[in-house]
Amino acid sequence: MSTTSDTQHDPRVALVTGASGGIGAASVERLAADGLAVAVHYAGNRDRAEQLVGTVRDRGGTALAVGADVADETEVAAMFDEVERELGGVDVVVHSAGSMRLSRVVDLDLDEFDRMHRTNLRGTFVVAREAARRVRRGGAVIAFSSSVVKLALPTYGAYAATKGGVDALVMVLARELRGRDITVNAVAPGPTATPLFLEGKPQEVVDRLAAQPPLERLGEPADIAEAVAFLAGPARWVNGQVLYVNGGIA
């Protein structure tokens, strides 16, 4: 059997979805700092993706902006084609693209639920399926779950339901890739200071959530990117797991 060192490519190539801001952007910067060439995915904001590509290149790294609707299998396949053509292959896929709308279950507009489901669960499935076809031996697939799956916070029911599906997918796909030397895991952040989390929340709510972890602060995107880098590189014996990265909130 080949060892991990036998199957490394130079440079390794990472594709990061939802990479134009927040945790995705922090993950791009961290992986690039670790020496990976990075494909920076965007759905609607090409300018921010291109700015991030410029930042990586200014620091001596290799980066490429790629666009796709993560829930559209044709667009996702074309995105992987472009990454393979321009960067030589795919070793790491980080799927951080996501959507969150908060509401009590009894009040939620089902159109809102469908939109979250399309991005968070179908999108994860489509990207993971393509990753399973493309990622080279010795690689890693990293999806994004959420700590709210086990925290069971009111108004997060629909969002947590989509992320619970991600947990199940990761565990199954890890087993289906037996013999490929590819790890499949999910990162489950807690409250993290991103626009997605902060939008629409009164300051008192933010302060209350920030006080809950023993470390008494919100996570920062860079905190989550540390876990992504761990799973993308040295964590070859971590597989089929959901890694909670939440400062000890639960």
XYZ file of N, CA and C in Angstrom:
750
model
N 0.849 -1.204 0.000
C 0.000 0.000 0.000
C 0.879 1.247 0.000
N 0.493 2.237 -0.774
C 1.278 3.466 -0.834
C 1.123 4.238 0.457
N 2.173 4.885 0.899
C 2.087 5.772 2.044
C 1.651 7.146 1.585
N 1.282 8.002 2.564
C 0.863 9.353 2.210
C 1.969 10.086 1.466
N 3.233 9.910 1.924
C 4.325 10.627 1.266
C 4.515 10.186 -0.176
N 4.113 8.931 -0.480
C 4.240 8.442 -1.846
C 3.253 9.098 -2.792
N 2.178 9.673 -2.228
C 1.081 10.137 -3.064
C 0.920 11.654 -3.028
N 1.870 12.363 -2.435
C 1.789 13.811 -2.383
C 2.180 14.407 -3.733
N 1.500 15.473 -4.098
C 1.828 16.195 -5.325
C 2.376 17.564 -4.934
N 3.217 18.131 -5.769
C 3.861 19.388 -5.430
C 3.592 20.412 -6.517
N 2.843 21.476 -6.236
C 2.175 21.674 -4.955
C 0.850 20.904 -4.900
N 0.388 20.627 -3.683
C -0.959 20.101 -3.531
C -1.947 21.207 -3.895
N -3.123 20.792 -4.322
C -4.126 21.742 -4.811
C -5.394 21.613 -3.978
N -5.904 22.733 -3.500
C -7.145 22.762 -2.732
C -8.194 23.571 -3.478
N -9.414 23.085 -3.460
C -10.578 23.832 -3.938
C -11.421 24.177 -2.723
N -11.666 25.466 -2.502
C -12.448 25.929 -1.354
C -13.703 26.615 -1.865
N -14.870 26.048 -1.549
C -16.119 26.687 -1.947
C -16.537 27.713 -0.898
N -17.381 28.649 -1.333
C -17.811 29.703 -0.415
C -16.632 30.510 0.081
N -15.664 30.737 -0.805
C -14.364 31.248 -0.376
C -14.224 32.759 -0.482
N -15.273 33.454 -0.854
C -15.121 34.896 -1.048
C -15.243 35.684 0.250
N -15.524 35.025 1.362
C -15.618 35.743 2.632
C -15.683 34.797 3.811
N -15.532 35.345 5.026
C -15.722 34.590 6.254
C -14.762 33.427 6.400
N -15.311 32.284 6.827
C -14.505 31.096 7.092
C -13.837 30.588 5.820
N -14.540 30.647 4.703
C -13.956 30.189 3.448
C -12.718 30.973 3.073
N -12.787 32.303 3.198
C -11.632 33.144 2.864
C -10.472 32.876 3.810
N -10.769 32.718 5.098
C -9.717 32.414 6.066
C -9.068 31.071 5.756
N -9.869 30.114 5.304
C -9.336 28.802 4.949
C -8.413 28.898 3.736
N -8.815 29.705 2.758
C -7.960 29.916 1.584
C -6.602 30.469 2.011
N -6.618 31.501 2.846
C -5.364 32.121 3.251
C -4.495 31.152 4.042
N -5.111 30.360 4.915
C -4.326 29.412 5.719
C -3.745 28.302 4.846
N -4.537 27.739 3.957
C -4.035 26.671 3.092
C -2.948 27.183 2.165
N -3.122 28.398 1.658
C -2.084 28.988 0.805
C -0.794 29.196 1.593
N -0.936 29.624 2.851
C 0.245 29.807 3.696
C 0.952 28.480 3.952
N 0.202 27.385 3.918
C 0.780 26.051 4.089
C 1.384 25.507 2.794
N 1.309 26.299 1.721
C 1.966 25.917 0.480
C 1.071 25.283 -0.561
N -0.233 25.227 -0.323
C -1.138 24.652 -1.312
C -1.498 25.700 -2.360
N -1.646 25.274 -3.594
C -2.295 26.101 -4.611
C -3.793 26.036 -4.344
N -4.486 27.161 -4.457
C -5.876 27.210 -4.017
C -6.797 27.755 -5.098
N -7.869 27.019 -5.358
C -8.946 27.504 -6.214
C -9.993 28.146 -5.325
N -10.284 29.413 -5.566
C -11.168 30.220 -4.732
C -12.545 30.270 -5.399
N -13.491 29.528 -4.854
C -14.819 29.467 -5.454
C -15.679 30.644 -5.007
N -16.501 31.113 -5.922
C -17.511 32.123 -5.612
C -18.808 31.717 -6.300
N -19.916 32.169 -5.739
C -21.214 31.944 -6.367
C -21.694 33.219 -7.041
N -21.608 34.353 -6.333
C -22.119 35.586 -6.907
C -21.179 36.764 -6.825
N -20.115 36.659 -6.026
C -19.245 37.814 -5.816
C -17.843 37.543 -6.367
N -17.728 37.639 -7.656
C -16.437 37.380 -8.310
C -15.373 38.369 -7.861
N -15.770 39.639 -7.630
C -14.792 40.657 -7.273
C -14.068 40.298 -5.981
N -14.826 39.849 -4.961
C -14.183 39.489 -3.692
C -13.268 38.281 -3.863
N -13.711 37.336 -4.688
C -12.866 36.166 -4.950
C -11.571 36.577 -5.638
N -11.668 37.462 -6.603
C -10.476 37.919 -7.320
C -9.547 38.698 -6.389
N -10.122 39.463 -5.468
C -9.295 40.180 -4.497
C -8.508 39.204 -3.633
N -9.170 38.122 -3.227
C -8.495 37.117 -2.413
C -7.412 36.408 -3.210
N -7.695 36.123 -4.471
C -6.671 35.549 -5.344
C -5.461 36.481 -5.414
N -5.714 37.761 -5.553
C -4.622 38.732 -5.595
C -3.815 38.743 -4.308
N -4.497 38.626 -3.170
C -3.806 38.592 -1.880
C -2.881 37.391 -1.794
N -3.388 36.234 -2.209
C -2.573 35.011 -2.174
C -1.368 35.152 -3.092
N -1.591 35.669 -4.281
C -0.484 35.811 -5.228
C 0.544 36.827 -4.745
N 0.074 37.906 -4.117
C 0.999 38.905 -3.588
C 1.917 38.319 -2.520
N 1.440 37.281 -1.848
C 2.243 36.630 -0.808
C 3.087 35.478 -1.360
N 3.093 35.347 -2.686
C 3.911 34.335 -3.317
C 3.225 33.011 -3.582
N 1.914 32.961 -3.353
C 1.171 31.724 -3.552
C 0.548 31.631 -4.929
N -0.123 30.507 -5.155
C -0.816 30.249 -6.418
C -2.298 30.153 -6.144
N -3.101 30.912 -6.895
C -4.538 30.907 -6.666
C -5.276 31.182 -7.964
N -6.520 30.724 -7.992
C -7.381 30.840 -9.172
C -8.801 31.035 -8.691
N -9.550 31.956 -9.288
C -10.958 32.154 -8.965
C -11.818 31.299 -9.894
N -12.783 30.580 -9.309
C -13.681 29.733 -10.090
C -15.112 29.932 -9.593
N -16.050 29.992 -10.518
C -17.437 30.221 -10.155
C -18.318 29.029 -10.449
N -19.347 28.823 -9.615
C -20.311 27.754 -9.844
C -21.436 27.861 -8.830
N -22.601 27.389 -9.217
C -23.697 27.122 -8.291
C -23.422 25.743 -7.706
N -23.145 25.668 -6.399
C -22.706 24.403 -5.814
C -23.771 23.314 -5.859
N -25.009 23.691 -6.064
C -26.078 22.692 -6.134
C -26.357 22.220 -7.553
N -25.649 22.778 -8.525
C -25.838 22.422 -9.933
C -24.714 21.486 -10.357
N -25.030 20.239 -10.612
C -23.991 19.249 -10.885
C -23.178 19.553 -12.141
N -23.814 20.157 -13.141
C -23.089 20.492 -14.370
C -22.064 21.593 -14.114
N -22.473 22.621 -13.384
C -21.546 23.713 -13.072
C -20.423 23.245 -12.159
N -20.737 22.376 -11.203
C -19.703 21.872 -10.292
C -18.685 21.025 -11.050
N -19.159 20.172 -11.954
C -18.231 19.368 -12.760
C -17.334 20.266 -13.601
N -17.911 21.323 -14.181
C -17.110 22.250 -14.982
C -16.083 22.971 -14.120
N -16.451 23.291 -12.881
C -15.506 23.934 -11.965
C -14.319 23.012 -11.676
N -14.594 21.741 -11.388
C -13.505 20.793 -11.158
C -12.634 20.648 -12.410
N -13.284 20.631 -13.578
C -12.523 20.561 -14.834
C -11.530 21.721 -14.921
N -12.010 22.922 -14.593
C -11.159 24.113 -14.693
C -9.997 24.039 -13.710
N -10.275 23.586 -12.491
C -9.207 23.477 -11.496
C -8.164 22.461 -11.951
N -8.606 21.332 -12.458
C -7.668 20.317 -12.944
C -6.848 20.841 -14.119
N -7.506 21.560 -15.006
C -6.820 22.072 -16.193
C -5.782 23.138 -15.823
N -6.161 24.033 -14.914
C -5.300 25.174 -14.608
C -4.268 24.886 -13.515
N -4.609 24.012 -12.565
C -3.728 23.781 -11.419
C -3.173 22.362 -11.364
N -3.652 21.490 -12.256
C -3.037 20.171 -12.372
C -3.738 19.034 -11.679
N -4.756 19.310 -10.880
C -5.465 18.247 -10.170
C -6.139 18.808 -8.939
N -6.740 17.928 -8.139
C -7.393 18.338 -6.891
C -6.991 17.351 -5.797
N -6.443 17.873 -4.706
C -6.045 17.050 -3.569
C -6.917 17.274 -2.340
N -7.418 18.485 -2.181
C -8.223 18.844 -1.015
C -9.450 19.608 -1.487
N -10.619 19.216 -0.990
C -11.851 19.966 -1.251
C -12.422 20.403 0.087
N -12.598 21.707 0.234
C -13.192 22.290 1.439
C -14.504 22.938 1.027
N -15.606 22.379 1.485
C -16.913 22.892 1.077
C -17.500 23.734 2.205
N -17.246 25.042 2.143
C -17.723 25.934 3.202
C -18.931 26.763 2.787
N -19.354 26.661 1.533
C -20.517 27.436 1.087
C -21.747 27.037 1.889
N -22.498 28.026 2.360
C -23.676 27.709 3.158
C -24.643 28.872 3.239
N -25.846 28.561 3.695
C -26.905 29.554 3.838
C -27.605 29.319 5.169
N -27.948 30.401 5.872
C -28.613 30.265 7.171
C -29.733 31.290 7.313
N -30.919 30.797 7.611
C -32.059 31.646 7.929
C -32.692 31.111 9.197
N -32.914 31.996 10.153
C -33.382 31.574 11.465
C -34.874 31.817 11.620
N -35.549 30.836 12.170
C -36.981 30.941 12.427
C -37.405 29.764 13.292
N -38.425 29.981 14.119
C -39.041 28.840 14.784
C -39.628 27.919 13.724
N -39.589 26.629 13.979
C -40.097 25.660 13.008
C -41.524 25.997 12.602
N -42.351 26.361 13.565
C -43.765 26.589 13.289
C -43.989 27.790 12.363
N -43.008 28.695 12.308
C -43.175 29.922 11.530
C -42.400 29.933 10.217
N -41.565 28.947 9.977
C -40.654 29.027 8.835
C -41.390 28.911 7.505
N -41.107 29.831 6.605
C -41.569 29.753 5.226
C -40.831 28.595 4.551
N -41.560 27.653 3.993
C -40.918 26.477 3.410
C -40.054 26.809 2.200
N -40.318 27.926 1.553
C -39.412 28.352 0.479
C -38.029 28.664 1.039
N -37.991 29.238 2.240
C -36.712 29.499 2.900
C -36.007 28.187 3.231
N -36.779 27.209 3.707
C -36.201 25.904 4.006
C -35.619 25.270 2.744
N -36.370 25.362 1.645
C -35.897 24.768 0.394
C -34.597 25.409 -0.075
N -34.478 26.727 0.111
C -33.245 27.404 -0.298
C -32.062 26.949 0.552
N -32.276 26.825 1.861
C -31.205 26.330 2.725
C -30.834 24.893 2.374
N -31.847 24.073 2.159
C -31.603 22.676 1.814
C -30.801 22.580 0.516
N -31.140 23.416 -0.443
C -30.467 23.357 -1.740
C -28.983 23.679 -1.600
N -28.661 24.708 -0.840
C -27.255 25.092 -0.681
C -26.530 24.186 0.297
N -27.119 23.977 1.474
C -26.399 23.318 2.567
C -26.307 21.804 2.411
N -27.370 21.186 1.935
C -27.361 19.727 1.861
C -27.164 19.232 0.430
N -28.008 19.677 -0.502
C -27.788 19.270 -1.888
C -26.417 19.749 -2.374
N -26.076 21.010 -2.057
C -24.786 21.536 -2.473
C -23.629 20.718 -1.926
N -23.717 20.339 -0.653
C -22.670 19.500 -0.069
C -22.604 18.156 -0.775
N -23.762 17.584 -1.062
C -23.795 16.276 -1.729
C -23.185 16.361 -3.130
N -23.562 17.391 -3.889
C -23.052 17.532 -5.259
C -21.535 17.721 -5.252
N -21.044 18.597 -4.376
C -19.600 18.838 -4.309
C -18.868 17.601 -3.813
N -19.427 16.926 -2.805
C -18.777 15.719 -2.271
C -18.755 14.608 -3.313
N -19.826 14.489 -4.077
C -19.866 13.455 -5.116
C -18.784 13.703 -6.161
N -18.639 14.953 -6.578
C -17.605 15.258 -7.572
C -16.219 15.093 -6.969
N -16.079 15.477 -5.700
C -14.797 15.292 -5.033
C -14.421 13.817 -4.977
N -15.401 12.961 -4.706
C -15.137 11.522 -4.644
C -14.650 10.985 -5.981
N -15.034 11.630 -7.062
C -14.607 11.203 -8.395
C -13.237 11.767 -8.768
N -12.853 12.887 -8.164
C -11.691 13.632 -8.662
C -10.488 13.686 -7.722
N -10.720 13.701 -6.411
C -9.614 13.930 -5.483
C -8.571 12.833 -5.612
N -7.313 13.252 -5.660
C -6.220 12.311 -5.846
C -5.903 11.564 -4.545
N -5.280 10.441 -4.709
C -4.880 9.613 -3.579
C -4.056 10.443 -2.588
N -4.316 10.242 -1.307
C -3.643 11.026 -0.284
C -4.349 12.334 0.026
N -5.537 12.535 -0.547
C -6.250 13.799 -0.391
C -7.230 13.821 0.760
N -8.018 14.905 0.813
C -8.972 15.114 1.898
C -10.204 15.843 1.383
N -11.358 15.430 1.879
C -12.622 16.114 1.623
C -13.117 16.628 2.966
N -13.384 17.936 3.036
C -13.787 18.566 4.293
C -15.086 19.321 4.066
N -16.149 18.856 4.691
C -17.446 19.515 4.609
C -17.640 20.390 5.842
N -18.739 21.159 5.836
C -19.037 21.999 6.994
C -20.388 21.632 7.583
N -20.338 21.230 8.849
C -21.526 21.016 9.656
C -21.685 22.241 10.557
N -22.267 22.063 11.732
C -22.437 23.163 12.678
C -22.655 22.602 14.070
N -22.135 23.307 15.067
C -22.362 22.893 16.453
C -23.829 22.971 16.851
N -24.642 23.721 16.113
C -26.053 23.813 16.486
C -26.785 22.493 16.289
N -26.184 21.546 15.557
C -26.814 20.234 15.414
C -27.006 19.602 16.782
N -26.020 19.726 17.671
C -26.173 19.139 19.000
C -26.588 20.156 20.063
N -26.414 21.446 19.812
C -26.831 22.448 20.787
C -28.344 22.625 20.827
N -29.003 22.320 19.698
C -30.473 22.375 19.628
C -31.032 23.728 20.060
N -30.460 24.798 19.509
C -30.913 26.144 19.855
C -32.219 26.479 19.157
N -33.186 27.092 19.847
C -34.405 27.540 19.198
C -34.092 28.463 18.018
N -34.900 28.384 17.001
C -34.848 29.118 15.723
C -33.818 28.542 14.749
N -33.024 27.571 15.173
C -32.033 26.966 14.288
C -32.496 25.614 13.725
N -33.758 25.270 13.897
C -34.223 23.940 13.532
C -33.980 23.564 12.088
N -34.373 24.415 11.157
C -34.216 24.088 9.738
C -32.742 24.033 9.347
N -31.972 24.994 9.825
C -30.544 25.026 9.537
C -29.854 23.784 10.094
N -30.164 23.449 11.345
C -29.557 22.271 11.964
C -29.952 20.999 11.232
N -31.163 20.950 10.714
C -31.597 19.768 9.970
C -30.753 19.572 8.714
N -30.438 20.653 8.024
C -29.608 20.519 6.822
C -28.192 20.091 7.195
N -27.695 20.576 8.317
C -26.326 20.238 8.723
C -26.249 18.823 9.302
N -27.332 18.347 9.917
C -27.357 16.963 10.361
C -27.217 15.998 9.199
N -27.760 16.367 8.062
C -27.583 15.570 6.858
C -26.137 15.525 6.407
N -25.420 16.636 6.588
C -23.998 16.668 6.254
C -23.228 15.679 7.124
N -23.557 15.636 8.422
C -22.890 14.697 9.328
C -23.024 13.266 8.814
N -24.234 12.890 8.440
C -24.471 11.525 7.965
C -23.712 11.247 6.674
N -23.726 12.215 5.766
C -23.044 12.043 4.479
C -21.553 11.801 4.668
N -20.938 12.569 5.548
C -19.499 12.459 5.779
C -19.138 11.058 6.272
N -19.904 10.544 7.215
C -19.589 9.233 7.777
C -19.721 8.132 6.728
N -20.735 8.238 5.876
C -20.925 7.222 4.839
C -19.856 7.327 3.760
N -19.582 8.546 3.283
C -18.617 8.713 2.194
C -17.221 8.264 2.616
N -16.857 8.508 3.858
C -15.544 8.061 4.327
C -15.396 6.556 4.147
N -16.453 5.821 4.394
C -16.409 4.377 4.253
C -16.470 3.939 2.792
N -17.177 4.686 1.986
C -17.265 4.341 0.572
C -15.943 4.561 -0.164
N -15.073 5.396 0.379
C -13.787 5.662 -0.267
C -12.679 4.758 0.268
N -13.058 3.675 0.898
C -12.088 2.687 1.380
C -11.097 2.331 0.259
N -9.818 2.286 0.619
C -8.789 1.909 -0.341
C -8.245 3.040 -1.181
N -8.829 4.235 -1.058
C -8.387 5.371 -1.868
C -7.391 6.269 -1.138
N -7.192 6.060 0.165
C -6.327 6.926 0.984
C -6.806 8.377 0.926
N -8.132 8.557 1.016
C -8.744 9.887 1.056
C -9.562 9.988 2.334
N -9.298 11.009 3.129
C -10.078 11.218 4.347
C -11.289 12.094 4.048
N -12.366 11.855 4.782
C -13.599 12.639 4.642
C -14.069 13.014 6.041
N -14.129 14.298 6.317
C -14.536 14.783 7.634
C -15.369 16.047 7.498
N -15.975 16.442 8.601
C -16.698 17.708 8.651
C -16.181 18.536 9.816
N -16.163 19.834 9.628
C -15.873 20.789 10.686
C -17.214 21.384 11.136
N -17.418 21.423 12.459
C -18.677 21.952 13.009
C -18.365 23.162 13.886
N -18.330 24.352 13.297
C -18.025 25.544 14.103
C -19.144 25.850 15.094
N -18.751 26.510 16.184
C -19.725 27.152 17.058
C -19.927 28.582 16.606
N -20.499 29.428 17.462
C -20.698 30.838 17.100
C -19.386 31.488 16.672
N -19.362 31.972 15.450
C -18.141 32.520 14.854
C -18.456 33.884 14.258
N -17.570 34.814 14.458
C -17.796 36.198 14.045
C -17.644 36.346 12.536
N -18.656 35.893 11.821
C -18.731 36.052 10.372
C -19.989 36.836 10.030
N -20.054 37.436 8.838
C -21.283 38.124 8.442
C -22.503 37.213 8.488
N -22.338 35.930 8.111
C -23.454 34.987 8.132
C -24.022 34.844 9.533
N -23.152 34.800 10.537
C -23.604 34.637 11.921
C -24.132 35.934 12.517
N -23.443 37.044 12.263
C -23.769 38.298 12.931
C -24.989 38.999 12.348
N -25.305 38.720 11.090
C -26.375 39.449 10.411
C -27.704 39.314 11.146
N -28.290 40.465 11.481
C -29.630 40.495 12.071
C -29.701 40.201 13.552
N -28.570 39.952 14.208
C -28.591 39.625 15.634
C -28.369 40.888 16.459
N -29.228 41.174 17.445
C -28.981 42.293 18.359
C -27.688 42.060 19.142
N -27.044 43.122 19.560
C -25.761 43.001 20.247
C -25.873 42.168 21.510
N -27.021 42.283 22.223
C -27.154 41.510 23.458
C -27.168 40.003 23.187
N -27.718 39.614 22.034
C -27.702 38.198 21.661
C -26.275 37.754 21.343
N -25.559 38.574 20.605
C -24.162 38.264 20.278
C -23.342 38.150 21.555
N -23.541 39.077 22.485
C -22.787 39.067 23.743
C -23.102 37.812 24.556
N -24.361 37.406 24.565
C -24.746 36.211 25.330
C -24.097 34.960 24.745
N -24.104 34.860 23.433
C -23.485 33.698 22.792
C -21.970 33.699 22.980
N -21.372 34.884 22.951
C -19.927 34.981 23.129
C -19.511 34.573 24.536
N -20.394 34.737 25.514
C -20.070 34.403 26.900
C -20.209 32.919 27.207
N -20.828 32.145 26.333
C -21.120 30.749 26.644
C -19.891 29.836 26.659
N -18.975 29.921 25.700
C -17.807 29.024 25.756
C -16.923 29.339 26.966
N -16.226 28.355 27.516
C -15.295 28.630 28.608
C -14.241 29.673 28.246
N -13.931 29.799 26.966
C -12.962 30.802 26.529
C -13.571 32.201 26.417
N -14.886 32.292 26.584
C -15.617 33.560 26.702
C -15.383 34.521 25.545
N -15.533 34.004 24.330
C -15.486 34.852 23.139
C -16.122 34.101 21.993
N -16.444 34.837 20.947
C -16.830 34.199 19.704
C -15.601 33.624 19.017
N -15.797 32.596 18.228
C -14.722 32.135 17.373
C -14.436 33.157 16.293
N -13.250 33.089 15.747
C -12.867 33.903 14.607
C -12.676 32.984 13.400
N -12.865 33.485 12.185
C -12.648 32.642 11.015
C -11.293 31.935 11.027
N -10.264 32.603 11.517
C -8.937 31.982 11.562
C -8.908 30.776 12.486
N -9.728 30.782 13.553
C -9.807 29.626 14.446
C -10.319 28.400 13.691
N -11.318 28.615 12.856
C -11.906 27.508 12.103
C -10.947 27.055 11.006
N -10.252 28.013 10.418
C -9.283 27.673 9.369
C -8.156 26.796 9.909
N -7.814 26.941 11.190
C -6.813 26.065 11.803
C -7.260 24.611 11.731
N -8.528 24.374 12.026
C -9.056 23.006 11.979
C -9.091 22.488 10.547
N -9.445 23.347 9.603
C -9.446 22.962 8.190
C -8.044 22.542 7.759
N -7.048 23.344 8.137
C -5.668 23.030 7.758
C -5.213 21.711 8.379
N -5.637 21.442 9.600
C -5.305 20.184 10.269
C -5.877 19.000 9.494
N -7.137 19.091 9.120
C -7.775 17.993 8.391
C -7.242 17.873 6.962
N -6.820 18.986 6.392
C -6.318 18.976 5.015
C -4.920 18.397 4.919
N -4.160 18.436 6.020
C -2.772 18.044 5.952
C -2.384 16.917 6.878
N -2.036 17.241 8.127
C -1.443 16.215 9.000
C -2.416 15.188 9.562
N -3.706 15.443 9.489
C -4.674 14.582 10.188
C -5.055 13.352 9.373
N -4.071 12.537 9.018
C -4.351 11.397 8.150
C -5.045 10.243 8.865
N -5.101 10.281 10.185
C -5.761 9.215 10.923
C -7.104 9.672 11.488
N -7.538 10.851 11.083
C -8.872 11.352 11.428
C -9.736 11.184 10.190
N -10.760 10.360 10.285
C -11.548 10.038 9.096
C -12.975 9.685 9.508
N -13.943 10.182 8.735
C -15.347 9.911 9.022
C -15.820 10.555 10.299
N -15.284 11.733 10.631
C -15.577 12.394 11.895
C -16.189 13.773 11.684
N -16.900 14.231 12.712
C -17.372 15.610 12.777
C -16.557 16.280 13.885
N -15.723 17.230 13.515
C -14.824 17.894 14.459
C -15.475 19.189 14.945
N -15.833 19.210 16.234
C -16.469 20.390 16.807
C -15.392 21.413 17.164
N -15.534 22.611 16.599
C -14.557 23.686 16.784
C -15.325 24.886 17.324
N -15.505 24.886 18.649
C -16.443 25.859 19.234
C -16.000 26.400 20.579
N -14.723 26.242 20.926
C -14.235 26.807 22.185
C -14.759 26.121 23.426
N -15.350 24.922 23.256
C -15.857 24.191 24.408
C -17.273 24.553 24.819
N -18.065 25.086 23.860
C -19.413 25.533 24.199
C -20.300 24.384 24.643
N -20.012 23.167 24.149
C -20.772 21.984 24.578
C -20.032 20.744 24.120
